[in-house]
PDB file of C-alpha atoms in Angstrom:
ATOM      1  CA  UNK A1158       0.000   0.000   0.000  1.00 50.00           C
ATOM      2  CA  UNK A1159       1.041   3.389  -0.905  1.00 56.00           C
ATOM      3  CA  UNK A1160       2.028   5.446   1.573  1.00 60.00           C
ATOM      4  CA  UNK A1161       2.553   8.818   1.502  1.00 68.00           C
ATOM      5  CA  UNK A1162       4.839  10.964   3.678  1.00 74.00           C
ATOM      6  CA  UNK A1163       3.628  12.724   7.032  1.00 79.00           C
ATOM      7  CA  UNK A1164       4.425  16.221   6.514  1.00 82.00           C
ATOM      8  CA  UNK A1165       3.629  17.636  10.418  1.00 81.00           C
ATOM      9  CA  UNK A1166       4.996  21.207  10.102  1.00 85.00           C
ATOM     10  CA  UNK A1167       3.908  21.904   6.781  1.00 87.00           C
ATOM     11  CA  UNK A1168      -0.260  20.898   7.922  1.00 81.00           C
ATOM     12  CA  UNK A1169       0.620  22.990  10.844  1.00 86.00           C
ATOM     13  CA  UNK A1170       1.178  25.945   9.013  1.00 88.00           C
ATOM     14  CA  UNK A1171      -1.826  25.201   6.923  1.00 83.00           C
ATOM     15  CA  UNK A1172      -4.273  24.719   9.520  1.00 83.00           C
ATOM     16  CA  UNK A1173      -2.843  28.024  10.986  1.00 84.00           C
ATOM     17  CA  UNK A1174      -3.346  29.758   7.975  1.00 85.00           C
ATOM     18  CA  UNK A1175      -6.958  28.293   7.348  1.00 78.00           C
ATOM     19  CA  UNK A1176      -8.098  29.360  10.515  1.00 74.00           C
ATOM     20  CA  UNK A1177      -6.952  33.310  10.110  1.00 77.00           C
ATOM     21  CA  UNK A1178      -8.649  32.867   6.652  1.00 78.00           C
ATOM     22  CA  UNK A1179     -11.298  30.783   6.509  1.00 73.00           C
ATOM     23  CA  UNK A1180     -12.103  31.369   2.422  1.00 72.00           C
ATOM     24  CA  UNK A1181      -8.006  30.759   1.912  1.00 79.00           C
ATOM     25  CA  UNK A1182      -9.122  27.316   0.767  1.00 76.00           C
ATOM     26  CA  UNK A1183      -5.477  26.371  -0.634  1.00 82.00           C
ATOM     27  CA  UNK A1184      -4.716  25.749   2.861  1.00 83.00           C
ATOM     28  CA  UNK A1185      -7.363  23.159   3.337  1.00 81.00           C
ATOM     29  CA  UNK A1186      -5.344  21.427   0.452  1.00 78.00           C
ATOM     30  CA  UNK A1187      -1.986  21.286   1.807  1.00 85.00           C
ATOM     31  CA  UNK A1188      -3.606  20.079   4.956  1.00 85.00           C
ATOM     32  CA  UNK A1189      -4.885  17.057   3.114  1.00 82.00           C
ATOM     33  CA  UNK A1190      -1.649  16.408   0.985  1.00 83.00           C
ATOM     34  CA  UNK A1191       0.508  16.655   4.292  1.00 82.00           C
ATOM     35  CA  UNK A1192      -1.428  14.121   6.319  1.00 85.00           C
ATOM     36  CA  UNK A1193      -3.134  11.888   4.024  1.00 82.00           C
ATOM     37  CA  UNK A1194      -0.748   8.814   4.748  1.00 80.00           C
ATOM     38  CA  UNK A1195      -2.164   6.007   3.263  1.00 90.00           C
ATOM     39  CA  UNK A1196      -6.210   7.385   2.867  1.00 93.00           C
ATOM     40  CA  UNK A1197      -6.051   7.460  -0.619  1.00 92.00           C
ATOM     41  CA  UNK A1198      -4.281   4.059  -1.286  1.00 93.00           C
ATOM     42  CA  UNK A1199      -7.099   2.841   0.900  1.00 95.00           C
ATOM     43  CA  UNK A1200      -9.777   4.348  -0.736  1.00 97.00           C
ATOM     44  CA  UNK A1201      -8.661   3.185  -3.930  1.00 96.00           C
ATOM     45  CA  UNK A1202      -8.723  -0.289  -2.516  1.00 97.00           C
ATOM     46  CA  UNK A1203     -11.835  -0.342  -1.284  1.00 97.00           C
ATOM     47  CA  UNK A1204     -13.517   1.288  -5.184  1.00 98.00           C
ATOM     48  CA  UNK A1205     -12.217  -2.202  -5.928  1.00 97.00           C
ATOM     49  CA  UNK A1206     -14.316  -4.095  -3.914  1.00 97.00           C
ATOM     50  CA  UNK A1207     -18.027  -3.128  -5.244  1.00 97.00           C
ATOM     51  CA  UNK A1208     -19.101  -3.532  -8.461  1.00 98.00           C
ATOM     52  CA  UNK A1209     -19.696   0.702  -8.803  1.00 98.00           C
ATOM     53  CA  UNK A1210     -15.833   1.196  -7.427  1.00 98.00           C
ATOM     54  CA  UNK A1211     -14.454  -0.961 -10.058  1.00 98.00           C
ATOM     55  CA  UNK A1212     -16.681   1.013 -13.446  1.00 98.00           C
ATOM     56  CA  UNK A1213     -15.684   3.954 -11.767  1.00 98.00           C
ATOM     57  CA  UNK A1214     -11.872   3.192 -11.898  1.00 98.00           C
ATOM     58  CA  UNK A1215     -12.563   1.369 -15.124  1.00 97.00           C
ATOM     59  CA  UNK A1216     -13.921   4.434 -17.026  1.00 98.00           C
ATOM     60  CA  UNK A1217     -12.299   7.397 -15.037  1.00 98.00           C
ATOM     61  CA  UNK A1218     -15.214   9.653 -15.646  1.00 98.00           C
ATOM     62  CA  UNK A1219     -14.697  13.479 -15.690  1.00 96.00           C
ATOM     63  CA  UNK A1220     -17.304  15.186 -13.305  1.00 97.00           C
ATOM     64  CA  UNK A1221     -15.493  18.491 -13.832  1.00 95.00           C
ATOM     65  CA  UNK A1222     -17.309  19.364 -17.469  1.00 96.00           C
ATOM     66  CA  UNK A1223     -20.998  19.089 -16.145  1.00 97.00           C
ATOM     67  CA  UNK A1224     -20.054  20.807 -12.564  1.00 97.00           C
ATOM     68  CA  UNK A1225     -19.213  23.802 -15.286  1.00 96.00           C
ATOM     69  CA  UNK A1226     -21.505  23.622 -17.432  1.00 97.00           C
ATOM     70  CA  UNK A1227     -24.246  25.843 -15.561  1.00 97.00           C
ATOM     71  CA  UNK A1228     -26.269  26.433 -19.131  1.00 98.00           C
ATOM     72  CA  UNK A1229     -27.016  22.147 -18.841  1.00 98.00           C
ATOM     73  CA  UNK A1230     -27.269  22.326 -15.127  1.00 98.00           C
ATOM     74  CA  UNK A1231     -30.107  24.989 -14.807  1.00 98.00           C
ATOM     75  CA  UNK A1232     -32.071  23.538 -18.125  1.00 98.00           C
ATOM     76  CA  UNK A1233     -32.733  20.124 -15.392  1.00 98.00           C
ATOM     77  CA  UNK A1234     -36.044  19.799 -13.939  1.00 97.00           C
ATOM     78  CA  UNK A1235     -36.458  21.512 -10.520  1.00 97.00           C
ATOM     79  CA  UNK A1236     -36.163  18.890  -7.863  1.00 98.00           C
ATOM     80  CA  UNK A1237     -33.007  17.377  -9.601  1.00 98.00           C
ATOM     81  CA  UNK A1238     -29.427  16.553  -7.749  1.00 98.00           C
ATOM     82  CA  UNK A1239     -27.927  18.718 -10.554  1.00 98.00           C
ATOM     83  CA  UNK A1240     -30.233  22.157 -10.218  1.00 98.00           C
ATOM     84  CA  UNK A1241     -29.659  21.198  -6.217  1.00 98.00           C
ATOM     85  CA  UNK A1242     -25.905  21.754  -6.743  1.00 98.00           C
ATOM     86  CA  UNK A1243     -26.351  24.675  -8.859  1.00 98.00           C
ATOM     87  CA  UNK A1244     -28.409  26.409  -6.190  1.00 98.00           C
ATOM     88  CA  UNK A1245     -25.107  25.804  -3.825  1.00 97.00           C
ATOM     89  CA  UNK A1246     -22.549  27.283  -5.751  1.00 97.00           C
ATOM     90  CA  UNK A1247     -24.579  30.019  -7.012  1.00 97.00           C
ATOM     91  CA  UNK A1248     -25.566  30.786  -3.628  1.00 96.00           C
ATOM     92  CA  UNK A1249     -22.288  30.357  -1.805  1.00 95.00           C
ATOM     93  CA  UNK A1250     -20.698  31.942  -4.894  1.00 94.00           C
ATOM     94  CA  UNK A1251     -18.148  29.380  -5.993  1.00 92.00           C
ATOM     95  CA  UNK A1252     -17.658  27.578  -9.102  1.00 89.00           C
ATOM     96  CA  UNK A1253     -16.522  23.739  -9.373  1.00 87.00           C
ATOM     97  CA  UNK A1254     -13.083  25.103 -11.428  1.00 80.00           C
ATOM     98  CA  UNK A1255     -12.399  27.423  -8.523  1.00 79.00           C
ATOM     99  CA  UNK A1256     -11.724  24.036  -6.388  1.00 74.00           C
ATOM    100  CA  UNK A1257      -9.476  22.741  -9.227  1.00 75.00           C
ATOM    101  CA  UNK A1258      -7.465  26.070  -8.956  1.00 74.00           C
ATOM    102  CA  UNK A1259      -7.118  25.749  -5.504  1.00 66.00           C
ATOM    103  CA  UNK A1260      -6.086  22.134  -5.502  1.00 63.00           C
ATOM    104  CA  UNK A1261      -3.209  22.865  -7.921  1.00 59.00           C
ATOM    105  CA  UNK A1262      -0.807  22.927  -4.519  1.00 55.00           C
ATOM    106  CA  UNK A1263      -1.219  19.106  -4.673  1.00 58.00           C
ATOM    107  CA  UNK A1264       2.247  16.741  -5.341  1.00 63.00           C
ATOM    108  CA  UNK A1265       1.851  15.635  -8.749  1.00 60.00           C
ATOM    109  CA  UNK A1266       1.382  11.500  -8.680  1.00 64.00           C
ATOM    110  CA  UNK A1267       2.781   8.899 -10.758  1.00 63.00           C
ATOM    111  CA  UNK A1268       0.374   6.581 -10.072  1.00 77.00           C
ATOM    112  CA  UNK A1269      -2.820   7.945 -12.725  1.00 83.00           C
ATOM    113  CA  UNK A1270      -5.253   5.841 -10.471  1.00 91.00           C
ATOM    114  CA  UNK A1271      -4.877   7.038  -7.352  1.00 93.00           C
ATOM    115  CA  UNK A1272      -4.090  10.617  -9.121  1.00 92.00           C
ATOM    116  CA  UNK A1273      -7.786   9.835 -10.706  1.00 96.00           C
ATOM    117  CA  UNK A1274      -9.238   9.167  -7.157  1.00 96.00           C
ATOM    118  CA  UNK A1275      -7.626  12.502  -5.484  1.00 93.00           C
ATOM    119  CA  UNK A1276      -9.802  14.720  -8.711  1.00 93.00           C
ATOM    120  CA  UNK A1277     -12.654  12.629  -7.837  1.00 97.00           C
ATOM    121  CA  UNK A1278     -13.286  13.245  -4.139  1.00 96.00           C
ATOM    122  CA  UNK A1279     -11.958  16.539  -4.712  1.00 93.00           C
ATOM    123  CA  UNK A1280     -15.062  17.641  -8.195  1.00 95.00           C
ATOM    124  CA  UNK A1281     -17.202  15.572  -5.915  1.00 97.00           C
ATOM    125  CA  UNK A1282     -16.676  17.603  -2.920  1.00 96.00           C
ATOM    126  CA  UNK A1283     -19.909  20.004  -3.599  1.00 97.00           C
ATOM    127  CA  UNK A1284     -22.204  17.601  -4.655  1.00 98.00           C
ATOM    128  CA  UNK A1285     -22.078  16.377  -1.264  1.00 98.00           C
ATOM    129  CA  UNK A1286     -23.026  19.516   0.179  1.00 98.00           C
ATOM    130  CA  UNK A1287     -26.163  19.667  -2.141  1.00 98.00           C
ATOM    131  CA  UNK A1288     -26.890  15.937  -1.071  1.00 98.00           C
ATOM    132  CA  UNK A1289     -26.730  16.543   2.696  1.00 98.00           C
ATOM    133  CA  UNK A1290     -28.061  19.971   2.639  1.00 98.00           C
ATOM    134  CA  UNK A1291     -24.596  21.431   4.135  1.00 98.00           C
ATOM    135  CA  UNK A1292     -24.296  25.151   3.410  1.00 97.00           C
ATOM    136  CA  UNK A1293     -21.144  27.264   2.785  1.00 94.00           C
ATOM    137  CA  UNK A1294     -20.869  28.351   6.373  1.00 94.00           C
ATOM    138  CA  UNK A1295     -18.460  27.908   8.948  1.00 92.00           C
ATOM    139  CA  UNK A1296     -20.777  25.176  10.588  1.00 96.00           C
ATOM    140  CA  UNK A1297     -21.694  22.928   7.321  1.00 97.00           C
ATOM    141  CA  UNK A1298     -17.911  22.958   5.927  1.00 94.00           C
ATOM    142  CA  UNK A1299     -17.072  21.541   9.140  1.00 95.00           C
ATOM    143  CA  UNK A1300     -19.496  18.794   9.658  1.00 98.00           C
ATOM    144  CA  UNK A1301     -19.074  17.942   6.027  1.00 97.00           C
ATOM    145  CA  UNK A1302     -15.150  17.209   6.530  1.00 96.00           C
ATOM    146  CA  UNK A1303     -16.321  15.473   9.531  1.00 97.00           C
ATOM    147  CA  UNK A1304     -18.041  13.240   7.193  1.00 98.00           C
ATOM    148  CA  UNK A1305     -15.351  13.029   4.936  1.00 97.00           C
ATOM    149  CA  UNK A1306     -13.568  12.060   7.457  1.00 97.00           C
ATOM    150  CA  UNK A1307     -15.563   9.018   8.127  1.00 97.00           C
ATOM    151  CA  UNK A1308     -15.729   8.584   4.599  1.00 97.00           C
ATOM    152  CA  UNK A1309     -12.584   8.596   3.315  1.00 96.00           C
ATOM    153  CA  UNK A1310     -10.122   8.216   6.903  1.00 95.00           C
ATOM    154  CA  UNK A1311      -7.575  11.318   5.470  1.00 93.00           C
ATOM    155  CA  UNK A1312      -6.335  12.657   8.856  1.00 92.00           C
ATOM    156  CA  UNK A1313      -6.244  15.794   7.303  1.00 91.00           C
ATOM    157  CA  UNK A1314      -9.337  16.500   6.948  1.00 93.00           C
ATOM    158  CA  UNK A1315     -10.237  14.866  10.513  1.00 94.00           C
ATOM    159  CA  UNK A1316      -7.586  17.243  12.150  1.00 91.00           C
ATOM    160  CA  UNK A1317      -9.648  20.533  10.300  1.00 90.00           C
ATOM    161  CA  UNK A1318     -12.806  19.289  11.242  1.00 94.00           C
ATOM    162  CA  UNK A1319     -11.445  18.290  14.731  1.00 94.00           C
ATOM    163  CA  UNK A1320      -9.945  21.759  15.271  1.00 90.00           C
ATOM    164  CA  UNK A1321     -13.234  23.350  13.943  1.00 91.00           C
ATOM    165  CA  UNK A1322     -14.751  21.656  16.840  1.00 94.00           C
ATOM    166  CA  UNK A1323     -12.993  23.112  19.514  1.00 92.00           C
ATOM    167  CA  UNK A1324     -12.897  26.467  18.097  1.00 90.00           C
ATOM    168  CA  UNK A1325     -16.646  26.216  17.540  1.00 93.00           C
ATOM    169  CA  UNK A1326     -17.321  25.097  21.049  1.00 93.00           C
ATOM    170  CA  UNK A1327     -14.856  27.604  22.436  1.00 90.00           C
ATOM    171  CA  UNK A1328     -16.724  30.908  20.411  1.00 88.00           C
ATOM    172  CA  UNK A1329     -20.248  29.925  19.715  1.00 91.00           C
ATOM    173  CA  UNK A1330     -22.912  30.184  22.168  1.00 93.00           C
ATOM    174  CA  UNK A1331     -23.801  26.753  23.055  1.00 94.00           C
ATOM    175  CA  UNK A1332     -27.326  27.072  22.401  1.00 95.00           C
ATOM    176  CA  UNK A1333     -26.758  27.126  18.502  1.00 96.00           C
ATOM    177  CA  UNK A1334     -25.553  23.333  18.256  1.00 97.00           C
ATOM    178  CA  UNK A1335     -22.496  24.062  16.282  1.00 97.00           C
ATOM    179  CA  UNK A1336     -20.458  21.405  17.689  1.00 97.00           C
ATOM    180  CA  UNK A1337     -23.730  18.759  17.793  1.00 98.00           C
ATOM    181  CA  UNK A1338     -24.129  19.872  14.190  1.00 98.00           C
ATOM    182  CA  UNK A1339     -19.836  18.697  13.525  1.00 98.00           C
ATOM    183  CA  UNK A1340     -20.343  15.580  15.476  1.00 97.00           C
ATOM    184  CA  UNK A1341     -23.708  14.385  13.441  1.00 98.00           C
ATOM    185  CA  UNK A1342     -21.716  14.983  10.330  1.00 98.00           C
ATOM    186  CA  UNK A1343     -19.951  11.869  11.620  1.00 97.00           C
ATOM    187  CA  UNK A1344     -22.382   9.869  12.536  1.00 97.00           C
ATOM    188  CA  UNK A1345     -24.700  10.125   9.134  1.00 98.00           C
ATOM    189  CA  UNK A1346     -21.459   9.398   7.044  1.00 98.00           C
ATOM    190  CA  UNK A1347     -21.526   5.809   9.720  1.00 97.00           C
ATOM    191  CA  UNK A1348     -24.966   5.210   8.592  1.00 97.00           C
ATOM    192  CA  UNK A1349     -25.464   6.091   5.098  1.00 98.00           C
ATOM    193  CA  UNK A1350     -24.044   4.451   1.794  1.00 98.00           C
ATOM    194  CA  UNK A1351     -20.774   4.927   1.038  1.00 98.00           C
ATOM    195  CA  UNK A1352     -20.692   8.191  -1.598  1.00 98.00           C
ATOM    196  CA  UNK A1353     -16.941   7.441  -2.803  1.00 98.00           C
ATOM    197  CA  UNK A1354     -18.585   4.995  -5.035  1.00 98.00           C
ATOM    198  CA  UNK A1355     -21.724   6.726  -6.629  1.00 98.00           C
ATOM    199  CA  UNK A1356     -21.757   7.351 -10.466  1.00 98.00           C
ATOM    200  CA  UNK A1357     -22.212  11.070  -9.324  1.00 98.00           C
ATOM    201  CA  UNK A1358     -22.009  12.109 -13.385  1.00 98.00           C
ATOM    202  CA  UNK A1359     -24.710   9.971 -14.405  1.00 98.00           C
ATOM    203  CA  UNK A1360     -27.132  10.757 -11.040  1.00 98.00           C
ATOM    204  CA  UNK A1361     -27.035  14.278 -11.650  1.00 98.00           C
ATOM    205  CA  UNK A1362     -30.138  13.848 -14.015  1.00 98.00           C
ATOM    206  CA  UNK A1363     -31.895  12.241 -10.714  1.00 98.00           C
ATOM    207  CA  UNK A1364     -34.646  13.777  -8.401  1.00 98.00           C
ATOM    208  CA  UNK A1365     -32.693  14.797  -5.400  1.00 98.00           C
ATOM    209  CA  UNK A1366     -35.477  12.978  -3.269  1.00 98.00           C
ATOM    210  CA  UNK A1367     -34.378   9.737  -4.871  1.00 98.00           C
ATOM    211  CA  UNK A1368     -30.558  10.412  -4.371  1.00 98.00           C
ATOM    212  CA  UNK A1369     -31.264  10.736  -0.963  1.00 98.00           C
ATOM    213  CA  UNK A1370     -33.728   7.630  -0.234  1.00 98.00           C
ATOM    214  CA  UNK A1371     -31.114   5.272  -2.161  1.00 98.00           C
ATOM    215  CA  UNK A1372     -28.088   6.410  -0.058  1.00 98.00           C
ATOM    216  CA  UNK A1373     -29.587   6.614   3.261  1.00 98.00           C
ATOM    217  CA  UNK A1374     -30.283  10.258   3.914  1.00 98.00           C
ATOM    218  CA  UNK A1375     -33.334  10.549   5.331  1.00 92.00           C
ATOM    219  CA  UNK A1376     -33.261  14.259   5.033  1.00 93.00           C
ATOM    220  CA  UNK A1377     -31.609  17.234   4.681  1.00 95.00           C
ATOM    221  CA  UNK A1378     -29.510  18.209   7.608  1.00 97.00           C
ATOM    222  CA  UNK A1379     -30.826  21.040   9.693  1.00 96.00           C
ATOM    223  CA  UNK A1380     -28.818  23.787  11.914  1.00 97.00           C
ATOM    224  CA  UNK A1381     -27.936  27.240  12.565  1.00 96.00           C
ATOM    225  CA  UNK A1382     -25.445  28.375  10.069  1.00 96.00           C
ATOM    226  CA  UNK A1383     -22.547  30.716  11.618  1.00 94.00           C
ATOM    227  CA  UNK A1384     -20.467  33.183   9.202  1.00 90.00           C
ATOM    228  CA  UNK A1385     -16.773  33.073   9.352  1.00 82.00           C
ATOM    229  CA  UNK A1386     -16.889  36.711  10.083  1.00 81.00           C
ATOM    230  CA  UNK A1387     -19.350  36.227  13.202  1.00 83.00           C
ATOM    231  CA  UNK A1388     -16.383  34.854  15.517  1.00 71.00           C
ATOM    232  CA  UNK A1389     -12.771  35.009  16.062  1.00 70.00           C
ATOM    233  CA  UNK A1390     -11.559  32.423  13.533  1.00 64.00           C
ATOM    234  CA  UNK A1391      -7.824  32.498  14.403  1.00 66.00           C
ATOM    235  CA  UNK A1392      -6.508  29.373  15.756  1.00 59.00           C
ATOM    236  CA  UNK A1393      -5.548  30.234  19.322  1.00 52.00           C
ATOM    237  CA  UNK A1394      -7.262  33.234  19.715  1.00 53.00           C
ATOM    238  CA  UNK A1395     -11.099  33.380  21.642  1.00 50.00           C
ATOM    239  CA  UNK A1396     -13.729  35.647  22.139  1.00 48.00           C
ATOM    240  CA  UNK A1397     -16.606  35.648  24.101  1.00 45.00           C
ATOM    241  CA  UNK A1398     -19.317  33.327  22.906  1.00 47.00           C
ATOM    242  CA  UNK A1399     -21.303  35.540  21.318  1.00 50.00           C
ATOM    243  CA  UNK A1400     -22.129  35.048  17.439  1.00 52.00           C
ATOM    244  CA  UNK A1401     -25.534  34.818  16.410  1.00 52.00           C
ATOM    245  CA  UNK A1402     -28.754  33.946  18.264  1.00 45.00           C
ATOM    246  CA  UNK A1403     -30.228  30.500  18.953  1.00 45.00           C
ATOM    247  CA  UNK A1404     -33.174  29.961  17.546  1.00 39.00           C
TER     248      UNK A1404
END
């Protein structure tokens, strides 16, 4: 198994960085690069194992083209996985090219397999958020890399979402579930399908409703999203609890 180099300082840096700038997402990158260890030769292993996994590493399909093509993505019915994503990024302002321009920190890879697998999880990345109802915020990026976490095992992403935690308990008033809202992110990816594996380019056609029945997600998740710029995001640094209102 593949295993690639711990890189300590470097995350460190990174997750210092992240955390003074939550939009600087570059830094979530080079978090994932330094720490992912083995994750990735893992996850590759395990597409082998199901039948989806292995025509997924068979055909190496390109989600990137339909993420950007938002003329094709807003002609789908309302109701649709793919209009569901295009309400995200239009509404969080981001675009599925922006995360490929971001990622370009990443090692190059010999290995075109594994180097297929990285793109995936990475064009992928959004889709989940329209799937589990995750917004933009502070709150939903965390719990989402708390279930990408669980999904995938890169400690990278477990030490941003980990951190997150903490600084979310530490600066949000308690009342707003921030930190219950991290945790479940966790404990839906432990009892849902596995999304590593869906044929994501051919399900964007699919009512959203369906998505969600066949993969376990009873419903969209529901909290109280918290702004970056409604706390003191730096990593040592605290405030008192304060942002927001519970509902």
């Amino acid at each position: 198994m593949k295993f690639s180099p711990i890189r300590p300082i470097e995350a460190a840096r990174a997750l210092r960085a992240i955390f003074a700038d939550p939009d600087d997402t570059k830094q979530v990158f080079r978090i994932i690069e330094a720490l992912q260890g083995p994750s990735l030769a893992r996850t590759h292993s395990r597409l082998r194992q199901t039948d989806s996994g292995r025509k997924l590493l068979r055909e190496r399909p390109d989600l990137l083209p339909l993420l950007c093509d938002r003329g094709w993505l807003a002609s789908l019915p309302d109701g649709t996985l793919g209009r569901a994503y295009l309400d995200f990024v239009q509404a969080e302002g981001i675009t599925a090219d922006g995360l490929v321009e971001a990622s370009l920190v990443r090692t190059p890879m010999d290995d075109s397999g594994l180097s297929w697998v990285r793109d995936w999880l990475r064009d992928t990345h959004d889709v989940w958020h329209a799937v589990l109802g995750y917004r933009g915020d502070v709150v939903g990026e965390s719990a989402l890399l708390a279930f990408s976490h669980t999904e995938t095992g890169n400690w990278g992403v477990g030490l941003v979402a980990a951190v997150a935690w903490i600084k979310l308990g530490r600066e949000t008033d308690p009342a707003l579930g921030a930190q219950h809202t991290v945790a479940e992110g966790r404990r839906i990816a432990q009892n849902c399908a596995w999304f590593v594996d869906v044929p994501w380019h051919e399900w964007l056609e699919r009512p959203l409703e369906d998505v969600r029945r066949d993969l376990g997600i009873t419903k969209p998740v529901e909290y109280h999203p918290i702004a970056a710029s409604e706390f003191d995001t730096t990593l040592f640094g605290r405030r008192p609890k304060q942002p927001g209102k519970a509902a």
